[in-house]
């Protein structure tokens, strides 16, 4: 049975798209972002497509491609529509699948549903944490929310300049395996993504 990796972050702009590209490249996986809000001319799907090198990945279309860079429920309202979870249907594939969340777990999709409602117990959830003031709190809150739903947290990825004190506290409280460390790179291109993908494969084989 192929794996579904659902990449979630502790907030917005923490590196979910880079992590998604690395996982997509590492496992020659398919990629899907259910909801894209804004940047339709250079969407996260476009970004991942430009960053990977393998020839196996299939990029599945967004269930909702919204015009305004805002919370999905607001962006949908501006577009004159309502996001309906029944319309967010996972693509059928015989390949591994990487799914990228939009924002944090409780980003609203409509008046009732949030991003966490898209996650399934069978998903291998990849938690992306980026170091900033407040990131310990945000990471632990996200972890607790996932655990309270009985969801499967595959492990954590730390992004940005290393902070051993922050990481050690988070790992002590969560006991999560570290899947990868991503440095504060000057840029990300296909070569950089390929190098991190190799590290991820090595870490996966050693676990």
CSV table of C-alpha atoms in Angstrom, one decimal:
chain,number,residue,atom,x,y,z
A,1,UNK,CA,0.0,0.0,0.0
A,2,UNK,CA,1.4,3.4,-1.0
A,3,UNK,CA,1.8,6.2,1.6
A,4,UNK,CA,0.0,9.5,1.8
A,5,UNK,CA,2.1,12.2,3.4
A,6,UNK,CA,0.1,15.2,4.6
A,7,UNK,CA,2.4,18.2,5.2
A,8,UNK,CA,1.1,20.6,7.8
A,9,UNK,CA,2.7,23.6,9.4
A,10,UNK,CA,2.6,25.4,12.8
A,11,UNK,CA,1.7,28.6,10.9
A,12,UNK,CA,1.8,30.1,7.5
A,13,UNK,CA,5.1,30.7,5.7
A,14,UNK,CA,7.0,28.0,7.7
A,15,UNK,CA,8.3,26.0,4.7
A,16,UNK,CA,5.5,23.6,3.9
A,17,UNK,CA,6.0,24.0,0.1
A,18,UNK,CA,9.7,23.3,0.3
A,19,UNK,CA,9.1,20.3,2.5
A,20,UNK,CA,6.4,19.1,0.1
A,21,UNK,CA,8.8,19.4,-2.8
A,22,UNK,CA,11.5,17.4,-0.9
A,23,UNK,CA,9.0,14.6,0.0
A,24,UNK,CA,7.7,14.5,-3.6
A,25,UNK,CA,11.2,14.2,-4.9
A,26,UNK,CA,12.4,11.7,-2.3
A,27,UNK,CA,9.6,9.2,-3.0
A,28,UNK,CA,8.8,10.1,-6.6
A,29,UNK,CA,5.3,10.9,-5.2
A,30,UNK,CA,2.3,12.6,-6.7
A,31,UNK,CA,1.5,16.1,-5.3
A,32,UNK,CA,-1.8,17.7,-4.5
A,33,UNK,CA,-2.7,21.0,-2.8
A,34,UNK,CA,-6.5,20.8,-2.2
A,35,UNK,CA,-7.0,24.6,-1.6
A,36,UNK,CA,-4.9,27.3,-3.1
A,37,UNK,CA,-5.6,30.9,-2.0
A,38,UNK,CA,-4.1,33.6,-4.3
A,39,UNK,CA,-0.9,33.5,-6.4
A,40,UNK,CA,-2.6,31.5,-9.1
A,41,UNK,CA,0.0,32.6,-11.6
A,42,UNK,CA,2.7,31.0,-9.4
A,43,UNK,CA,0.9,28.6,-7.2
A,44,UNK,CA,2.4,26.1,-4.7
A,45,UNK,CA,1.8,23.4,-7.3
A,46,UNK,CA,3.8,25.5,-9.8
A,47,UNK,CA,6.6,26.0,-7.3
A,48,UNK,CA,6.9,22.3,-6.5
A,49,UNK,CA,6.8,21.4,-10.2
A,50,UNK,CA,9.8,23.7,-10.8
A,51,UNK,CA,11.7,22.3,-7.8
A,52,UNK,CA,11.6,18.5,-8.5
A,53,UNK,CA,13.6,16.5,-11.0
A,54,UNK,CA,11.9,13.1,-11.2
A,55,UNK,CA,9.7,12.2,-14.1
A,56,UNK,CA,7.2,10.2,-12.2
A,57,UNK,CA,5.3,12.8,-10.2
A,58,UNK,CA,1.7,13.7,-11.3
A,59,UNK,CA,0.4,17.1,-10.2
A,60,UNK,CA,-3.2,16.9,-9.4
A,61,UNK,CA,-5.4,20.0,-9.8
A,62,UNK,CA,-6.6,22.0,-6.8
A,63,UNK,CA,-10.1,21.3,-5.6
A,64,UNK,CA,-10.4,25.1,-5.1
A,65,UNK,CA,-8.2,27.7,-6.8
A,66,UNK,CA,-9.1,31.0,-5.2
A,67,UNK,CA,-8.1,34.4,-6.4
A,68,UNK,CA,-7.3,36.3,-3.2
A,69,UNK,CA,-4.3,35.6,-0.9
A,70,UNK,CA,-6.4,35.3,2.3
A,71,UNK,CA,-7.8,32.7,4.6
A,72,UNK,CA,-9.6,30.2,2.3
A,73,UNK,CA,-13.1,31.0,3.7
A,74,UNK,CA,-12.6,34.7,3.0
A,75,UNK,CA,-11.0,34.1,-0.3
A,76,UNK,CA,-13.9,31.9,-1.3
A,77,UNK,CA,-16.4,34.4,-0.2
A,78,UNK,CA,-14.7,37.1,-2.3
A,79,UNK,CA,-15.0,34.8,-5.3
A,80,UNK,CA,-18.7,34.3,-4.5
A,81,UNK,CA,-18.5,30.6,-3.6
A,82,UNK,CA,-18.4,28.4,-0.5
A,83,UNK,CA,-15.9,25.7,0.1
A,84,UNK,CA,-17.7,22.4,0.5
A,85,UNK,CA,-15.7,19.4,1.9
A,86,UNK,CA,-17.7,17.1,-0.3
A,87,UNK,CA,-16.0,18.7,-3.3
A,88,UNK,CA,-12.5,18.1,-1.9
A,89,UNK,CA,-12.0,14.6,-3.2
A,90,UNK,CA,-8.6,13.0,-3.0
A,91,UNK,CA,-7.1,12.1,-6.4
A,92,UNK,CA,-6.9,8.4,-7.2
A,93,UNK,CA,-3.4,7.2,-7.7
A,94,UNK,CA,-1.3,4.1,-7.4
A,95,UNK,CA,1.6,6.2,-6.4
A,96,UNK,CA,2.6,7.8,-3.1
A,97,UNK,CA,0.8,11.1,-2.5
A,98,UNK,CA,2.0,14.3,-0.9
A,99,UNK,CA,-0.8,16.6,0.2
A,100,UNK,CA,0.1,20.2,1.2
A,101,UNK,CA,-2.1,22.0,3.7
A,102,UNK,CA,-2.9,25.7,3.4
A,103,UNK,CA,-1.8,27.6,6.5
A,104,UNK,CA,-2.2,26.1,9.9
A,105,UNK,CA,-4.5,23.4,11.2
A,106,UNK,CA,-7.4,25.7,12.1
A,107,UNK,CA,-7.4,27.9,9.0
A,108,UNK,CA,-11.1,28.1,8.2
A,109,UNK,CA,-12.4,26.6,5.0
A,110,UNK,CA,-16.0,27.7,5.6
A,111,UNK,CA,-18.1,28.8,8.6
A,112,UNK,CA,-17.7,25.3,10.2
A,113,UNK,CA,-14.8,23.4,8.8
A,114,UNK,CA,-11.0,24.0,9.1
A,115,UNK,CA,-7.9,22.5,7.5
A,116,UNK,CA,-7.6,19.8,10.1
A,117,UNK,CA,-10.9,18.3,8.9
A,118,UNK,CA,-9.2,17.2,5.7
A,119,UNK,CA,-6.8,14.9,7.5
A,120,UNK,CA,-7.4,11.1,7.8
A,121,UNK,CA,-6.1,8.6,10.4
A,122,UNK,CA,-4.3,6.7,7.6
A,123,UNK,CA,-2.2,9.8,6.6
A,124,UNK,CA,1.4,10.1,7.6
A,125,UNK,CA,1.4,13.6,8.9
A,126,UNK,CA,4.6,15.6,8.5
A,127,UNK,CA,4.7,18.5,11.0
A,128,UNK,CA,6.8,21.5,9.8
A,129,UNK,CA,8.2,23.7,12.5
A,130,UNK,CA,10.1,26.9,11.8
A,131,UNK,CA,12.1,28.6,14.5
A,132,UNK,CA,10.8,32.0,15.5
A,133,UNK,CA,9.7,33.6,18.8
A,134,UNK,CA,6.6,31.7,19.8
A,135,UNK,CA,7.3,28.6,17.7
A,136,UNK,CA,7.5,26.3,20.7
A,137,UNK,CA,4.0,27.2,21.7
A,138,UNK,CA,2.7,26.9,18.1
A,139,UNK,CA,4.4,23.6,17.6
A,140,UNK,CA,3.1,22.1,20.8
A,141,UNK,CA,-0.4,23.4,20.2
A,142,UNK,CA,-0.4,21.9,16.7
A,143,UNK,CA,1.0,18.6,18.1
A,144,UNK,CA,-1.7,18.4,20.8
A,145,UNK,CA,-4.5,19.2,18.2
A,146,UNK,CA,-3.3,16.3,16.0
A,147,UNK,CA,-3.0,13.9,18.9
A,148,UNK,CA,-6.5,14.8,20.2
A,149,UNK,CA,-7.9,13.8,16.9
A,150,UNK,CA,-6.1,10.5,17.0
A,151,UNK,CA,-4.1,11.3,13.9
A,152,UNK,CA,-0.8,9.7,13.0
A,153,UNK,CA,2.1,12.1,13.2
A,154,UNK,CA,4.9,10.6,11.1
A,155,UNK,CA,7.5,13.0,12.4
A,156,UNK,CA,8.7,16.6,12.5
A,157,UNK,CA,10.8,18.7,10.1
A,158,UNK,CA,12.7,21.7,11.6
A,159,UNK,CA,13.1,24.6,9.2
A,160,UNK,CA,15.5,27.6,9.5
A,161,UNK,CA,18.5,28.5,11.5
A,162,UNK,CA,19.1,25.6,14.0
A,163,UNK,CA,18.0,26.3,17.6
A,164,UNK,CA,19.1,23.4,19.8
A,165,UNK,CA,17.3,24.7,22.9
A,166,UNK,CA,14.0,25.0,21.1
A,167,UNK,CA,14.3,21.7,19.3
A,168,UNK,CA,15.3,19.8,22.4
A,169,UNK,CA,12.3,21.1,24.4
A,170,UNK,CA,9.9,20.3,21.5
A,171,UNK,CA,11.3,16.8,21.1
A,172,UNK,CA,11.2,16.2,24.9
A,173,UNK,CA,7.5,17.1,25.0
A,174,UNK,CA,6.4,15.3,21.9
A,175,UNK,CA,8.9,12.4,21.5
A,176,UNK,CA,8.5,12.8,17.7
A,177,UNK,CA,11.2,11.6,15.4
A,178,UNK,CA,13.1,14.2,13.4
A,179,UNK,CA,12.6,13.5,9.7
A,180,UNK,CA,14.8,16.3,8.4
A,181,UNK,CA,16.5,19.6,9.3
A,182,UNK,CA,16.3,22.3,6.6
A,183,UNK,CA,18.9,25.0,6.9
A,184,UNK,CA,18.3,28.7,6.1
A,185,UNK,CA,19.4,28.3,2.5
A,186,UNK,CA,20.2,31.3,0.3
A,187,UNK,CA,17.9,29.7,-2.4
A,188,UNK,CA,16.2,26.5,-3.3
A,189,UNK,CA,16.5,25.0,-6.7
A,190,UNK,CA,16.3,21.5,-8.1
A,191,UNK,CA,19.8,20.6,-7.0
A,192,UNK,CA,19.2,21.7,-3.4
A,193,UNK,CA,15.9,19.9,-3.2
A,194,UNK,CA,17.5,16.8,-4.6
A,195,UNK,CA,20.2,16.9,-1.9
A,196,UNK,CA,17.6,17.2,0.8
A,197,UNK,CA,15.6,14.4,-0.8
A,198,UNK,CA,18.6,12.1,-0.5
A,199,UNK,CA,19.0,13.0,3.1
A,200,UNK,CA,15.3,12.3,3.7
A,201,UNK,CA,15.6,8.9,2.0
A,202,UNK,CA,18.7,8.1,4.1
A,203,UNK,CA,16.9,9.1,7.3
A,204,UNK,CA,13.9,7.0,6.4
A,205,UNK,CA,16.0,3.9,5.7
A,206,UNK,CA,17.8,4.3,9.1
A,207,UNK,CA,14.6,4.4,11.1
